[in-house]
Short mmCIF file of C-alpha atoms in Angstrom, two decimals:
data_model
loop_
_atom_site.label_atom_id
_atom_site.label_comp_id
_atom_site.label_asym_id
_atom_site.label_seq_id
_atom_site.Cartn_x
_atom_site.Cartn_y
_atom_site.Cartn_z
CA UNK A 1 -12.00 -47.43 -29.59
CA UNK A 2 -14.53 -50.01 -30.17
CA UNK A 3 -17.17 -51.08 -33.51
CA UNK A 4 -20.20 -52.62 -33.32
CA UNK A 5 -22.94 -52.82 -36.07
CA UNK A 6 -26.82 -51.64 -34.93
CA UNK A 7 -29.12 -54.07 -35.22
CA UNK A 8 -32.34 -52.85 -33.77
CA UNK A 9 -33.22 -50.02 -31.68
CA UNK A 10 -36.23 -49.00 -29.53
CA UNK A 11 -36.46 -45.01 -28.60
CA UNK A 12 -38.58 -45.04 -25.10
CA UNK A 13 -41.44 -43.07 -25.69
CA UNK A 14 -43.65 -43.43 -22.43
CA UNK A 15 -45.75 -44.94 -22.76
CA UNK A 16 -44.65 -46.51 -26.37
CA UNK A 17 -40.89 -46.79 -28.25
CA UNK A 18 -40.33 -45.30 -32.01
CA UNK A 19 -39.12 -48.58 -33.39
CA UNK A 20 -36.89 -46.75 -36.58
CA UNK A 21 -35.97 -49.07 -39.33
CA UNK A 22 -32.65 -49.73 -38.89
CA UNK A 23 -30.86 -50.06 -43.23
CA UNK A 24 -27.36 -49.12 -41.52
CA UNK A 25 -25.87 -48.44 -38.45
CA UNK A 26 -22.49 -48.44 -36.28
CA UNK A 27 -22.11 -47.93 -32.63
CA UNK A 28 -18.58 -46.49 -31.44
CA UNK A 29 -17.03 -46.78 -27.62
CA UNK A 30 -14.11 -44.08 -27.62
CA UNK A 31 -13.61 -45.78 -24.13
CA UNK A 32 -12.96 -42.02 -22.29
CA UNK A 33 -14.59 -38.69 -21.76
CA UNK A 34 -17.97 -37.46 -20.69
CA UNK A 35 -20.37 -39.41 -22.86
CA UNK A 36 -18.15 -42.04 -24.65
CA UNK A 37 -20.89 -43.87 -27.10
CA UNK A 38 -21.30 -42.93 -30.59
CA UNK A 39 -24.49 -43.90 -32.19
CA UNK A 40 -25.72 -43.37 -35.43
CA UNK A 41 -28.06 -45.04 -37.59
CA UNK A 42 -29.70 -44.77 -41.34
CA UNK A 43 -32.97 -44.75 -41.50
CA UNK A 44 -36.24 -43.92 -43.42
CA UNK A 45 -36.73 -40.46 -43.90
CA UNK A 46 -40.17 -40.00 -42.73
CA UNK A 47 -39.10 -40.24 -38.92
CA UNK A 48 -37.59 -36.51 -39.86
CA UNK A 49 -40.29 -34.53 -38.13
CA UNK A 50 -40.63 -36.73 -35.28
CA UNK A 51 -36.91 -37.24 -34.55
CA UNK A 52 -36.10 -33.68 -35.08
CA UNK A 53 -38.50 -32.77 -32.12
CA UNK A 54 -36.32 -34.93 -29.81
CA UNK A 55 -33.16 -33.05 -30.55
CA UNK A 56 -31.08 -32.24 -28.03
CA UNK A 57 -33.29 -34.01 -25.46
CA UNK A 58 -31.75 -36.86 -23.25
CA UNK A 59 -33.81 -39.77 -24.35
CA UNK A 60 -33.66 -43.63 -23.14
CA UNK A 61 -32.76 -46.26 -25.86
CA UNK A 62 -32.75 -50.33 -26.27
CA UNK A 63 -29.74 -50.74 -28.71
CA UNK A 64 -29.44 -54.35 -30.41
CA UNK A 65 -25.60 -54.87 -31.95
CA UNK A 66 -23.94 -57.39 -34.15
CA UNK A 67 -26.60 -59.75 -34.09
CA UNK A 68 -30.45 -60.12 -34.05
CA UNK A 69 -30.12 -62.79 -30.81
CA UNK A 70 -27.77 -60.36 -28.20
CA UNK A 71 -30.12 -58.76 -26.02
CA UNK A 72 -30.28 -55.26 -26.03
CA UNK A 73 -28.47 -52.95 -24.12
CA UNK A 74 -30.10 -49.68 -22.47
CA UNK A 75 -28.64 -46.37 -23.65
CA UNK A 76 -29.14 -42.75 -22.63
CA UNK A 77 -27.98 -40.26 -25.03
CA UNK A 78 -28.76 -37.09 -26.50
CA UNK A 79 -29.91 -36.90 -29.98
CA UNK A 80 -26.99 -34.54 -31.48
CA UNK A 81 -27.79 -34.39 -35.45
CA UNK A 82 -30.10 -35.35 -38.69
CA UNK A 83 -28.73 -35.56 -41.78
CA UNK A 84 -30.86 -36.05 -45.09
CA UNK A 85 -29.88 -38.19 -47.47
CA UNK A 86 -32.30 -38.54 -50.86
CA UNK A 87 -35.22 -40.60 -48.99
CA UNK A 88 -33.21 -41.66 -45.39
CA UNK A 89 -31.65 -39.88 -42.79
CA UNK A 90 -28.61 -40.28 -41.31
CA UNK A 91 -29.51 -39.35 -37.36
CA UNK A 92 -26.12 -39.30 -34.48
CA UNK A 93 -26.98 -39.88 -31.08
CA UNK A 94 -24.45 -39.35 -27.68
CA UNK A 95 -24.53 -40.85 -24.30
CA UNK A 96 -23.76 -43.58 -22.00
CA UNK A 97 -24.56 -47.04 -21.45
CA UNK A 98 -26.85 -48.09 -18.37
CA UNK A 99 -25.37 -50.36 -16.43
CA UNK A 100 -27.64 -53.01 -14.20
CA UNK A 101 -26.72 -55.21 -11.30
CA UNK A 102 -25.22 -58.13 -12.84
CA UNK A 103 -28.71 -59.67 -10.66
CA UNK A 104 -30.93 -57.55 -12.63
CA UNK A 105 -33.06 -60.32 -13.66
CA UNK A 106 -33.03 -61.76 -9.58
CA UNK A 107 -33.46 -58.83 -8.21
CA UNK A 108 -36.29 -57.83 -10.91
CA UNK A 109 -38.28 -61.10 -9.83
CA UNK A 110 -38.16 -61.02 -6.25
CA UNK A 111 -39.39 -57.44 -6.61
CA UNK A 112 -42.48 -58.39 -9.14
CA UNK A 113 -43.33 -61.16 -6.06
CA UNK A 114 -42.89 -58.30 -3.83
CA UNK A 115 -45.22 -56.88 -5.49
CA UNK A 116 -48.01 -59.19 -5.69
CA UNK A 117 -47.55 -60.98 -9.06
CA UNK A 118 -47.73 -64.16 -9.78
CA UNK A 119 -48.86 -67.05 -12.20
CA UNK A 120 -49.12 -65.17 -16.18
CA UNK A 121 -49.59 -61.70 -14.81
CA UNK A 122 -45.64 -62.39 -13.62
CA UNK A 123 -44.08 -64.03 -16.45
CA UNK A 124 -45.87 -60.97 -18.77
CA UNK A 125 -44.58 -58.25 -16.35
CA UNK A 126 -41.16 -59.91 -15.70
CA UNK A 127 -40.54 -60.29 -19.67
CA UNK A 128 -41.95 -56.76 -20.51
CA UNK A 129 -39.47 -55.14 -17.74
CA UNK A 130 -36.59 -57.12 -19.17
CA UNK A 131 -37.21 -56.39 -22.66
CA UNK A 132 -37.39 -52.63 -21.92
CA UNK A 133 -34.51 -52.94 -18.58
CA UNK A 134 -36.66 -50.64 -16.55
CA UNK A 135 -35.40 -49.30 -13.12
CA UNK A 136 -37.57 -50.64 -11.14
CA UNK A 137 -36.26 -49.91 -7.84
CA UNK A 138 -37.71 -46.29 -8.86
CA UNK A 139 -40.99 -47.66 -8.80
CA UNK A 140 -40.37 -49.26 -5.00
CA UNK A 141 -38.79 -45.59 -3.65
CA UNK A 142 -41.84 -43.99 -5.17
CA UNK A 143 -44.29 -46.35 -3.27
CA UNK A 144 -42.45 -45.74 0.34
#
């Protein structure tokens, strides 16, 4: 079993994120089973109402750990609990990490030229997708 201290995180929202303030949070690998990462965060407890409509629903997550500079990893995990505390919550998410191509970044350029990008429109698109780690071969399997 693995530690690691949360950062950041970014809940995908299409078309936006809920961007909680992270005051605390730990993210566990038990390393086996169905599901092996532990999340769970503090944070203000005004996102109540909005997290608690998400419960139980498999939702897509950037996850910053240990420090501000790591890029963030991709997550999807099921919201299991909120827990009040005085003016935070204490909310525990489930799931698994999403793994990319070790060529994510390759592959997600040649596709963006593919595409028809190029000059600023690319460099915006190409650091947008790799901020959020979209799956962008869904886009080119929709398009055929």
């Amino acid at each position: 079993m693995k530690s690691f201290k949360v950062i950041d995180m970014k809940i995908i929202q299409e078309p936006n994120f809920i961007v909680p303030e992270i005051k605390d949070g730990v993210i566990i690998n038990m390393e086996h089973g169905e599901n092996p990462w532990i999340i769970e965060i503090v944070t203000d407890g005004d996102l109540y109402s909005i997290l608690e409509n998400l419960k139980e629903q498999l939702l897509e997550m950037m996850v910053t750990i240990t420090r501000p500079s790591n890029a963030p990893a991709k997550f999807s995990a099921h919201l299991m609990d909120i827990n009040e505390m005085d003016d935070n919550i204490s909310v525990v998410f489930k799931g698994d990490i999403i793994v990319h191509s070790p060529n994510y970044a390759e592959d997600l350029l040649e596709f963006l030229v593919k595409e028809g990008y190029e000059g600023k429109s690319l460099i915006n698109e190409f650091n947008s997708r790799m901020e959020s780690k979209d799956d962008f071969k869904n886009d080119e399997d929709k398009s055929e």
